[in-house]
XYZ file of C-alpha atoms in Angstrom:
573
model
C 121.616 29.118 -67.140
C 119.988 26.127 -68.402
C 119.965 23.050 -65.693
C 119.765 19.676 -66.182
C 116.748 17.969 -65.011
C 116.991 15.041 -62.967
C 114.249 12.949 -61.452
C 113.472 12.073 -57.436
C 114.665 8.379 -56.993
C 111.669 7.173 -54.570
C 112.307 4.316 -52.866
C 110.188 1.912 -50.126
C 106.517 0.741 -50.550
C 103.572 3.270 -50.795
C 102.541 5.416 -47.562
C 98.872 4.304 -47.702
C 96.676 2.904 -50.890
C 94.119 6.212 -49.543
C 96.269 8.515 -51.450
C 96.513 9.033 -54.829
C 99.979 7.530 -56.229
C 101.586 10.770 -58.088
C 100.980 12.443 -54.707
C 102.398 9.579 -52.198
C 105.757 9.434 -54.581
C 105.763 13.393 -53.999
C 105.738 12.889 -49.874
C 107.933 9.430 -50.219
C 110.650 11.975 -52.538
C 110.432 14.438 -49.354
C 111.196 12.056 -46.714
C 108.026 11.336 -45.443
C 108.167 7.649 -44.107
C 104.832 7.070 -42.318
C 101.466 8.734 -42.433
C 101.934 10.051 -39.290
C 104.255 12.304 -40.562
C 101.268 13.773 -42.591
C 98.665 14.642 -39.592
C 98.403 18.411 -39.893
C 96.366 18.742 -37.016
C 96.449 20.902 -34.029
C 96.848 18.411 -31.982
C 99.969 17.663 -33.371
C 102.134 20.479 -32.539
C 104.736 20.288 -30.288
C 103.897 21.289 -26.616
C 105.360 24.709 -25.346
C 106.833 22.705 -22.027
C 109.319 21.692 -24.649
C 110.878 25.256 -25.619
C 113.274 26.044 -23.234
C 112.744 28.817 -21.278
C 108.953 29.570 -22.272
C 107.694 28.935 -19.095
C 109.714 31.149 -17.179
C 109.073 34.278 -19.631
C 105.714 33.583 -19.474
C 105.874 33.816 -15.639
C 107.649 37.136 -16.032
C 105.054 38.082 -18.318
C 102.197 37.350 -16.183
C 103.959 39.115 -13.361
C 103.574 41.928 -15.357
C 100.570 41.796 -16.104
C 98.816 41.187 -13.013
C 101.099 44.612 -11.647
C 99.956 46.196 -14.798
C 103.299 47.148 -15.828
C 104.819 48.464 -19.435
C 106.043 46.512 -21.974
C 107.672 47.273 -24.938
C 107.980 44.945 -27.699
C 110.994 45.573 -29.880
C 111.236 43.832 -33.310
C 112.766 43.536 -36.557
C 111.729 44.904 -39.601
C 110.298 42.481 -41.961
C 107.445 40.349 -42.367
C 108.391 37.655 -39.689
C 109.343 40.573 -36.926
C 105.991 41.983 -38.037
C 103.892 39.234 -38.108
C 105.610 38.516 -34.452
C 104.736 42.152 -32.705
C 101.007 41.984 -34.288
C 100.294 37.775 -32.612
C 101.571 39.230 -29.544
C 99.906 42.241 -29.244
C 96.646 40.622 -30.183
C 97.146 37.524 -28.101
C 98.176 40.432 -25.134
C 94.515 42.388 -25.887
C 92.478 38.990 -25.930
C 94.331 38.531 -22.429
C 93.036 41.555 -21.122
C 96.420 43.170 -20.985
C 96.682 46.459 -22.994
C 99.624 48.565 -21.023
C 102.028 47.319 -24.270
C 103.262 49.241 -27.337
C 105.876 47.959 -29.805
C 109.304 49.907 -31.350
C 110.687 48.930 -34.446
C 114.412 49.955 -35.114
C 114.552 52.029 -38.377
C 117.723 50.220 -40.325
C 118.428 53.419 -41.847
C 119.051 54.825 -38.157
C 119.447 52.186 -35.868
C 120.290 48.718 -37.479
C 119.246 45.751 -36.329
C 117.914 44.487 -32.800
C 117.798 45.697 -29.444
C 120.378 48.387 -29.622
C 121.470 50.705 -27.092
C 119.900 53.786 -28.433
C 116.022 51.719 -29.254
C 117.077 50.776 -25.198
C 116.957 54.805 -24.356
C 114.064 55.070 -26.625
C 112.044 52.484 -24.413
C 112.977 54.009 -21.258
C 111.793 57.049 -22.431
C 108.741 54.976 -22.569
C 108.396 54.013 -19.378
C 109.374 50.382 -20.241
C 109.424 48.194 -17.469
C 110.170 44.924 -19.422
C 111.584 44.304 -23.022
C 110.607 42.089 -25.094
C 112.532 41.185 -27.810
C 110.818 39.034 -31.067
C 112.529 37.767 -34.088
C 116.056 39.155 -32.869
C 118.023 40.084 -29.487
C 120.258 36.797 -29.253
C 123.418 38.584 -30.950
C 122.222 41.718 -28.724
C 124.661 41.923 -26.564
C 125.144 45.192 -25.222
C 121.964 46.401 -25.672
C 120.612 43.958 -22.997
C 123.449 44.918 -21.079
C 122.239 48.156 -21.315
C 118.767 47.862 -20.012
C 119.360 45.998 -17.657
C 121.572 48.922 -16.669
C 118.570 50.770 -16.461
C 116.764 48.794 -14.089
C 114.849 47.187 -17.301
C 113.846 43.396 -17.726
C 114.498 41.918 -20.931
C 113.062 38.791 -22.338
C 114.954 37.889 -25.594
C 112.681 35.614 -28.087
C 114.505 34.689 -31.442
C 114.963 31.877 -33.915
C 118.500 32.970 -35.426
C 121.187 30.659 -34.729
C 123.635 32.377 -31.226
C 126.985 33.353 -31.416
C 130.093 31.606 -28.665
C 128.207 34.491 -26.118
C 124.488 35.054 -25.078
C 122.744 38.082 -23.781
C 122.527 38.627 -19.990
C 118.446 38.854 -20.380
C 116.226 37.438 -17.663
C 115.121 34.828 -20.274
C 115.866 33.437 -23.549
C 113.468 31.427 -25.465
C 114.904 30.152 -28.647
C 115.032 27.031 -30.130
C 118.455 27.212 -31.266
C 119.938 27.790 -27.995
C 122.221 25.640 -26.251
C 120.917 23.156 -24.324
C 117.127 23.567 -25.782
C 115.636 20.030 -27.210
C 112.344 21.467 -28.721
C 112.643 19.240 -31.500
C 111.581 21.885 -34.655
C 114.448 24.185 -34.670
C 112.880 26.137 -37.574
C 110.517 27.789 -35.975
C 110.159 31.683 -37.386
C 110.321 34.644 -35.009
C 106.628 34.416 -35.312
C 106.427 30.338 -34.462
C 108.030 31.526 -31.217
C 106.242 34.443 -29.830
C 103.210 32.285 -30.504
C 104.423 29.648 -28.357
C 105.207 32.050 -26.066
C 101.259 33.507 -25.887
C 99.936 29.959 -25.404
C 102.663 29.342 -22.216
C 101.317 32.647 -20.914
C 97.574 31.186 -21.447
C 98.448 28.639 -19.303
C 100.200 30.583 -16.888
C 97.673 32.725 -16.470
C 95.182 30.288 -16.163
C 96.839 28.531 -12.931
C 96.719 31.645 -11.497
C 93.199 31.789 -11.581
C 93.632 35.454 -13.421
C 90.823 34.260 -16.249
C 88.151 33.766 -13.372
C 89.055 36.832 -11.459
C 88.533 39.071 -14.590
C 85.636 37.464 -15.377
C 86.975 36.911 -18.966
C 86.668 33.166 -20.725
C 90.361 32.071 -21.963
C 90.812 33.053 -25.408
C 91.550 30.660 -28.747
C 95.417 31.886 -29.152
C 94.649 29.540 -32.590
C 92.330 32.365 -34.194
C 95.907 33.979 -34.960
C 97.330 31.353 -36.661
C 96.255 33.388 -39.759
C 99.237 35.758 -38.660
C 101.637 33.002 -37.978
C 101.300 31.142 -41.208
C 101.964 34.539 -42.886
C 105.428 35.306 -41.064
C 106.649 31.333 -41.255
C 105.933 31.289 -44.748
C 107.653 34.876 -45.165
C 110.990 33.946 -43.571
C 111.214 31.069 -45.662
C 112.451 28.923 -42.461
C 112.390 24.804 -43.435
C 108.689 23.316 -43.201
C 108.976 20.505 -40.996
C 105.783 18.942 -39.608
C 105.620 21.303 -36.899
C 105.675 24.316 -39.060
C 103.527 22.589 -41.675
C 100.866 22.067 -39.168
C 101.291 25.732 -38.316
C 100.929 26.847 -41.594
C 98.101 24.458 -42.941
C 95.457 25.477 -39.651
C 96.761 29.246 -40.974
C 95.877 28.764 -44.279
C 92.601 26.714 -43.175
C 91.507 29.983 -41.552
C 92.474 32.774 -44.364
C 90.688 30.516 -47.143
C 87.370 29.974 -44.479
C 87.394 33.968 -44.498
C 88.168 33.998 -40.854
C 91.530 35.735 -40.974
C 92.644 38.939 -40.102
C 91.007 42.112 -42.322
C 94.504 43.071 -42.742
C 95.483 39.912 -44.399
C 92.307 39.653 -46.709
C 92.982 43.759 -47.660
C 96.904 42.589 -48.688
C 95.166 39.688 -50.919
C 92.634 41.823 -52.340
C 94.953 44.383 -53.217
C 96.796 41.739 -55.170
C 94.201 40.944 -56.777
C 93.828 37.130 -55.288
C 91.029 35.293 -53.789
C 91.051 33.853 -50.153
C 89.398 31.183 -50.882
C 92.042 30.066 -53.402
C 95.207 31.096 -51.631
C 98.036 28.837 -50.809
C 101.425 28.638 -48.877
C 103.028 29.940 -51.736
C 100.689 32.732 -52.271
C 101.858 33.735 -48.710
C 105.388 34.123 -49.808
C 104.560 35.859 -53.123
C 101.577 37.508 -52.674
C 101.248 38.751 -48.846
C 104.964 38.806 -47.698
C 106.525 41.065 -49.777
C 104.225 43.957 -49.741
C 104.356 43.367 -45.643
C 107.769 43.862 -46.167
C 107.881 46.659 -48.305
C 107.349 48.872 -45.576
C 110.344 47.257 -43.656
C 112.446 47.966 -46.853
C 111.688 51.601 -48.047
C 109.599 52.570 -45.179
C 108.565 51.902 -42.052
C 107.461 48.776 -40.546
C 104.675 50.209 -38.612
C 102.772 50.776 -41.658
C 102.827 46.426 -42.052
C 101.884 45.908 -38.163
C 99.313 48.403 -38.501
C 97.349 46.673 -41.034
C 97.985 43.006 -39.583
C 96.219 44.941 -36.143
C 93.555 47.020 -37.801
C 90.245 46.034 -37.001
C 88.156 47.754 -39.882
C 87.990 46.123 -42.888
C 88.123 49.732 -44.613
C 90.601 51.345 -42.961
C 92.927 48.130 -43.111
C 91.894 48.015 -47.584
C 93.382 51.642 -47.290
C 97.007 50.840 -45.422
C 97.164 47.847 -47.566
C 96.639 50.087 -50.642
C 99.568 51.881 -49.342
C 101.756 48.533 -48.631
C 100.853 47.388 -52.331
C 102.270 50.843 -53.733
C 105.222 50.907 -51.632
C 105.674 46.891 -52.695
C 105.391 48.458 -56.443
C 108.648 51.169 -55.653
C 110.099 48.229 -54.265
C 110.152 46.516 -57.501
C 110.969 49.520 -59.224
C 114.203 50.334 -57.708
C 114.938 46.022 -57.063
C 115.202 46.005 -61.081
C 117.871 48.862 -61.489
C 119.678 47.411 -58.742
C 119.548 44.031 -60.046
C 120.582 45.529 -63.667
C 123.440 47.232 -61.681
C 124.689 44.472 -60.125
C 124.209 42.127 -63.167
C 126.580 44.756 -65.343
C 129.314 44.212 -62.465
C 129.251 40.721 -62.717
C 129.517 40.178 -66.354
C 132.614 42.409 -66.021
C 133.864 39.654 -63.358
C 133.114 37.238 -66.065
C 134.708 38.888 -68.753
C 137.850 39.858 -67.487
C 138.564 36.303 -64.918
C 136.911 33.721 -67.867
C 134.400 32.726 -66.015
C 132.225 33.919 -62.316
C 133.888 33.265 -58.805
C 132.659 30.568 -56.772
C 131.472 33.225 -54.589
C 129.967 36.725 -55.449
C 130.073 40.165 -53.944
C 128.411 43.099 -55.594
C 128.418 46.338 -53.935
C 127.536 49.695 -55.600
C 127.278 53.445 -53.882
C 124.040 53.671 -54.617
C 122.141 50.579 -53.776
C 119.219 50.611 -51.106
C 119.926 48.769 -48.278
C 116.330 47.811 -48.129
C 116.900 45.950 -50.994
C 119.838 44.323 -51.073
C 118.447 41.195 -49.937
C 116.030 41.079 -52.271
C 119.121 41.466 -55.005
C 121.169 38.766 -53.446
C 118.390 36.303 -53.999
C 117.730 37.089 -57.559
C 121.657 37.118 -58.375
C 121.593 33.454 -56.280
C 118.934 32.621 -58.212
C 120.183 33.586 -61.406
C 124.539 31.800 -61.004
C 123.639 29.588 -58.655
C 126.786 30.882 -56.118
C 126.280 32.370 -52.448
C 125.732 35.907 -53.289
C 126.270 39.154 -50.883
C 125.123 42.500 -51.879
C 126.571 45.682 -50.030
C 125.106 48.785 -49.530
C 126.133 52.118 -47.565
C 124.729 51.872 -43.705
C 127.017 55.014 -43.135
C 129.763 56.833 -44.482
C 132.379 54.441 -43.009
C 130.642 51.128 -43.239
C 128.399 48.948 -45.307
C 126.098 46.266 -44.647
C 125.389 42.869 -46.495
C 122.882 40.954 -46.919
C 123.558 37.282 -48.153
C 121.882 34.625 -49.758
C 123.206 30.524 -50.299
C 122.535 27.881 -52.323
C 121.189 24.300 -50.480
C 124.188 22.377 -49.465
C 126.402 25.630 -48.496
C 125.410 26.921 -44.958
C 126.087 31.070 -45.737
C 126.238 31.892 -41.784
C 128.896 28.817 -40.932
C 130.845 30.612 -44.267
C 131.170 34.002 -42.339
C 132.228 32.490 -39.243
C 134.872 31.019 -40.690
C 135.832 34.250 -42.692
C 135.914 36.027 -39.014
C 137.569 33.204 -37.372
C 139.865 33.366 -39.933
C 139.976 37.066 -40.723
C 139.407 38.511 -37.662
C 139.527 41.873 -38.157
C 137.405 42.403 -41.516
C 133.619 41.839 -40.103
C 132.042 44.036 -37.164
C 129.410 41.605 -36.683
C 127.118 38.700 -38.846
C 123.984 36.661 -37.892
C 121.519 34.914 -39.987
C 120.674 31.545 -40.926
C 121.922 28.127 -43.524
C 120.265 29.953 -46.373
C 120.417 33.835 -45.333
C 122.333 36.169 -43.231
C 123.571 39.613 -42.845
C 126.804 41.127 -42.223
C 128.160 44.869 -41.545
C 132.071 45.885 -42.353
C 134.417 49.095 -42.886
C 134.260 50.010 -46.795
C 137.272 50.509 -46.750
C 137.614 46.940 -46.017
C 135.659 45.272 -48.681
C 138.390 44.343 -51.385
C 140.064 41.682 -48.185
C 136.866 40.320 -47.211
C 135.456 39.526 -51.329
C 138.731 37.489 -51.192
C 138.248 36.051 -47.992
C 134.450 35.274 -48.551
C 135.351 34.080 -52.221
C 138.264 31.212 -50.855
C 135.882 30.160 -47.847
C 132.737 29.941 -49.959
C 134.731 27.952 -52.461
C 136.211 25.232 -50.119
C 132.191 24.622 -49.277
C 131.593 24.430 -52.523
C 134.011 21.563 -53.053
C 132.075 19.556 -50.467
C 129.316 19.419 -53.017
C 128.657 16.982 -55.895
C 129.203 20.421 -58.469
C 126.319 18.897 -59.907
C 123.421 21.268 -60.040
C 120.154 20.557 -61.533
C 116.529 20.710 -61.294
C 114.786 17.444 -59.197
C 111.298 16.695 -60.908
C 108.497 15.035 -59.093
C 108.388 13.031 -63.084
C 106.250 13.334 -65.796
C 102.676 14.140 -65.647
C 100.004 11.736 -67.510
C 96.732 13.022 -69.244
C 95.089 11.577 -66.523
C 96.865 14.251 -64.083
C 96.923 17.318 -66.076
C 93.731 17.920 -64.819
C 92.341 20.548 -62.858
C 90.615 18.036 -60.603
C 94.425 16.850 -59.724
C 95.588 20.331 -59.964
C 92.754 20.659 -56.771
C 94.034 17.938 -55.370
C 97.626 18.604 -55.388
C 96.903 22.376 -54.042
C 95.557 20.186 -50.952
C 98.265 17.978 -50.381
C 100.397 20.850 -48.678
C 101.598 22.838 -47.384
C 104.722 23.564 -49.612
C 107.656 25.437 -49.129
C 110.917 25.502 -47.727
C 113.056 22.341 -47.222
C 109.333 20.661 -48.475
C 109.766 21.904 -52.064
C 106.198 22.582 -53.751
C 106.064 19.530 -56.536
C 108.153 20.305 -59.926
C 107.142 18.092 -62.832
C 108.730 18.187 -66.490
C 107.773 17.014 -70.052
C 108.012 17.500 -73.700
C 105.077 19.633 -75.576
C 104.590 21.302 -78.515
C 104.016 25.145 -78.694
C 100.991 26.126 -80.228
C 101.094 30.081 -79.448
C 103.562 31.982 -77.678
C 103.401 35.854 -76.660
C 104.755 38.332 -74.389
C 102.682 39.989 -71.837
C 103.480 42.356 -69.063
C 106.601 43.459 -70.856
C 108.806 40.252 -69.938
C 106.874 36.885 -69.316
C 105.834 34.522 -71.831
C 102.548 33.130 -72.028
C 102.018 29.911 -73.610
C 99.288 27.745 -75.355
C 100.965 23.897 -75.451
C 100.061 20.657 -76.588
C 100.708 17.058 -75.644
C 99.701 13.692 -76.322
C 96.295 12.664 -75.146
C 96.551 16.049 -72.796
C 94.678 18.710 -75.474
C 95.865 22.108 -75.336
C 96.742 23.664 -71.719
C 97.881 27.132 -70.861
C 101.680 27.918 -69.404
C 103.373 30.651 -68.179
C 107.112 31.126 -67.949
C 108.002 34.562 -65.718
C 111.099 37.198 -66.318
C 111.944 35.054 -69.690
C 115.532 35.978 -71.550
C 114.038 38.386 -74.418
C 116.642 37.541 -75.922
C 115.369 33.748 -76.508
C 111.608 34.746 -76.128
C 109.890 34.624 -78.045
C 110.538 32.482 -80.907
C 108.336 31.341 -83.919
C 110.865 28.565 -84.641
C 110.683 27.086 -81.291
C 108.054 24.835 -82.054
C 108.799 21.576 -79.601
C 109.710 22.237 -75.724
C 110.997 20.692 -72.495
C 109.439 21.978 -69.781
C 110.080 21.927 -65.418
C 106.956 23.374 -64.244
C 104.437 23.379 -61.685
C 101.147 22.553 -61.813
C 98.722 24.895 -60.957
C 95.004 26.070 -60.745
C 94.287 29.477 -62.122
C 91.303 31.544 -61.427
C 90.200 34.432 -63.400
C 86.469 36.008 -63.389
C 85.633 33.048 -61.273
C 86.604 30.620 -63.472
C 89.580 27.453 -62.874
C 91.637 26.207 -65.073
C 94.848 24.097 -65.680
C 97.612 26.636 -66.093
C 101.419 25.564 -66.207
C 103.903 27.564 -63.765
C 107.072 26.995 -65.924
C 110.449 27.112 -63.925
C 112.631 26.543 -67.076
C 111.783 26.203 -70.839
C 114.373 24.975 -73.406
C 113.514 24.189 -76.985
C 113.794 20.804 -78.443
């Protein structure tokens, strides 16, 4: 689907004559208003007194400690749930505190969260508290449950509650009622940090640092880890998160992250030293989560907690392979799912404002995955089912900016009540379970709701460009500089910029992307690369002139840089 590209309107006088001018119209086009607003530093962070109830599950947690009780972390099973078990487990050994091990619910067995079943499993244990990261505010019962059992729980989370909260001995998520931490995207990962550093300080007045005979540790020699699983979830980069992210990054390209992290970028053939918040997305976060989605998790925390640089090169090796099925069985899906929809298009004249693709088949580790391509791809909310069970399948959704997917299947249960077990998830993701048998009603229910959101918008999509790049800027000492104006990401969208140029060479490599050789006014010649192109288009001897929306961006290769165009649509001219 070709889009029409439209260009920022930046309004307002410039931030600060110290920057250059392409890059203070990029922060001016994302809302930035002051430079205050760009001061990355650690200092700048919000303070933990401001997440509600971090203090008090910090106290628990130091109660713990000091009695040298069990915990047992339960998480989710991708990279931010990862990413959250291995900061707290590390933050837990630099504390001096090693009574602690870490359960994962398999989805294929267990689903999501802090069910009743992982609850048995951690009593068999020995658990004396639970600690929940990156899920557990939708987990009703299964707090119920410990508690039951004589078991405290400490829920941690970042997904957005339901009308009822979990009876735990304390919650800390910014999204609960009554909390006024002002960055309510924090990850899973955002927030068991902030926990760590309340339980620094905790620990601290309590004397417990002197009495070991142990100097307090840096909590930010993890931020490695927490850039990793912010980046991952793809939660909205406000400052708070940027500055998270940024003093992350700052550490992996210094060489002074994790050997588990360096291992996944090796294996990916990338260079620390070069990496950026994107690269954490593309590169590190999906073969984390491979083992989440056709394996198991453990394999990802292991590697983020391995201390040999060896041994963590080999379980990355394994990540990158699994990350390489992944792909593998994400394509026939996708190919699957495509084939159902251009039946849908055939047979109603055009594709529902809403789309649900479901086949018998499909791996539920990978529907997500799916979702976002199809989003990506028609530009409608998308859910893809796959079998949980014999009786009931789960979803896993994806939106479009402007249509908040987990508001959509609230009203679909409010609405419908008897069509969805349960939902959770966030404005741009979520994830739903139902009876099969059930399916047909809620695709028509999903389809009408989705649609009146839909009519809230403008209907206008297109592509918003940063402008047009001048000789002077296609450069690869602007490239530099623009890699160093982030971090980029969610909700602060990595700079797009389009123009006209004309094609000088054009071929296919790695079976489906086009790689270019283009040509522009005073500019020279200057390599492009346009990924997963229609083969049916590309490529084209008679396509001689092009417009391009790309991104600019410095490629290395035998320790070389140079200018190399990301392209995010091509059309001929």
């Amino acid at each position: 689907m070709i889009l029409p590209v439209v260009r920022r309107e930046v309004n307002g006088p410039a931030l600060t004559s110290d920057l250059h001018p392409v890059i203070d119209r990029i922060y001016r086009g994302r809302n930035i208003t002051s430079v205050d607003e760009l001061d990355i530093g650690l200092k700048g962070l919000t303070h933990f007194n401001a997440l509600k109830g971090a203090l008090h599950a910090a106290e628990l947690l130091s109660t713990l400690i000091e009695d040298n009780k069990k915990l047992i972390i339960v998480g989710d099973f991708d990279a931010d749930g990862a990413t959250s078990i291995a900061v707290c487990i590390l933050a837990l050994r630099m504390l001096g505190y090693s009574n602690v091990d870490y359960l994962v619910p398999n989805r294929f067995d267990f689903g999501y969260g802090l069910s009743v079943p992982i609850v048995d499993i951690a009593k068999q244990q020995h658990a004396d508290l639970i600690m929940t990261v990156d899920n557990g505010i939708s987990c009703i019962d299964g707090v119920a449950h410990a508690k039951s059992l004589g078991i405290q729980v400490i829920v941690t989370d970042h997904h957005l509650p339901g009308d009822e909260t979990p009876n735990a001995d304390a919650i800390v998520n910014p999204n609960q009622h009554g909390c006024t931490f002002p960055s309510k995207n924090l990850a899973g990962v955002g927030v068991a940090f902030y926990i760590m550093l309340a339980l620094k300080s905790v620990l601290q007045q309590k004397g417990y640092f002197t009495s070991k005979g142990i100097a307090p540790p840096n909590l930010a020699s993890l931020l490695d880890i927490v850039a990793v699983g912010t980046v991952a979830d793809v939660v909205v980069l406000d400052k708070n998160n940027r500055i998270l992210v940024h003093q992350g990054l700052q550490r992996i390209r210094a060489g002074k992250c994790r050997p588990g992290i360096k291992a996944l970028v090796d294996v990916a053939n990338r260079e620390c030293g070069h990496l950026t918040s994107t690269d954490l997305g593309f590169v590190v976060g999906p073969r984390l989560n491979a083992a989440g989605r056709l394996d198991d998790m453990s394999q990802g925390i292991a590697c983020l907690l391995e201390d040999e640089p060896i041994q963590a090169r080999m379980i990355a090796a394994e990540l990158d392979a699994l990350n390489r099925e992944r792909r593998e069985i994400e394509t026939g899906m996708k190919a699957q799912a495509e084939q159902v929809l251009e039946k849908m298009a055939l047979d109603e004249g055009d594709v529902p404002s809403a789309l649900v693709v479901y086949q018998k088949d499909f791996h539920q580790g990978v529907i997500g995955i799916v979702a976002g391509r199809l989003k990506e791809k028609y530009l409608k909310p998308v859910i893809a089912f796959a079998h949980q069970d014999d009786d009931v399948i789960k979803g896993s959704a994806r939106s479009i900016p402007g249509v908040h997917i987990r508001d959509v299947l609230e009203e679909v249960n409010t609405r419908y009540p008897d069509i969805i077990d349960k939902f959770g998830g966030h404005a741009m993701a979520a994830g739903l379970s139902l009876p099969v048998e059930k399916l047909s009603a809620f695709e028509s229910a999903f389809i009408a709701v989705a649609q009146a959101h839909l009519q809230k918008l403008d209907g206008n999509h297109s592509i918003l460009s940063d402008g047009v790049l001048t000789a002077k800027e296609l450069t690869l000492d602007f490239a530099r500089l623009l890699k160093m104006a982030g971090p980029f990401g969610q909700g602060f969208e990595s700079p797009l910029f389009d123009g006209e140029f004309d094609v000088v060479s054009q071929r296919l490599v790695g079976e489906k992307h086009l790689k270019l050789v283009l040509r522009a006014p005073q500019v020279g010649e200057v390599d492009a690369i346009a990924f997963n192109v229609d083969l049916t288009q590309w490529p084209n001897a008679s396509h001689r002139r092009v417009q391009l929306a790309y991104r600019l961006d410095v490629n290395v290769f035998r320790g070389n840089e140079t200018v190399q165009l990301l392209v995010e649509q091509i059309t001929p001219t």
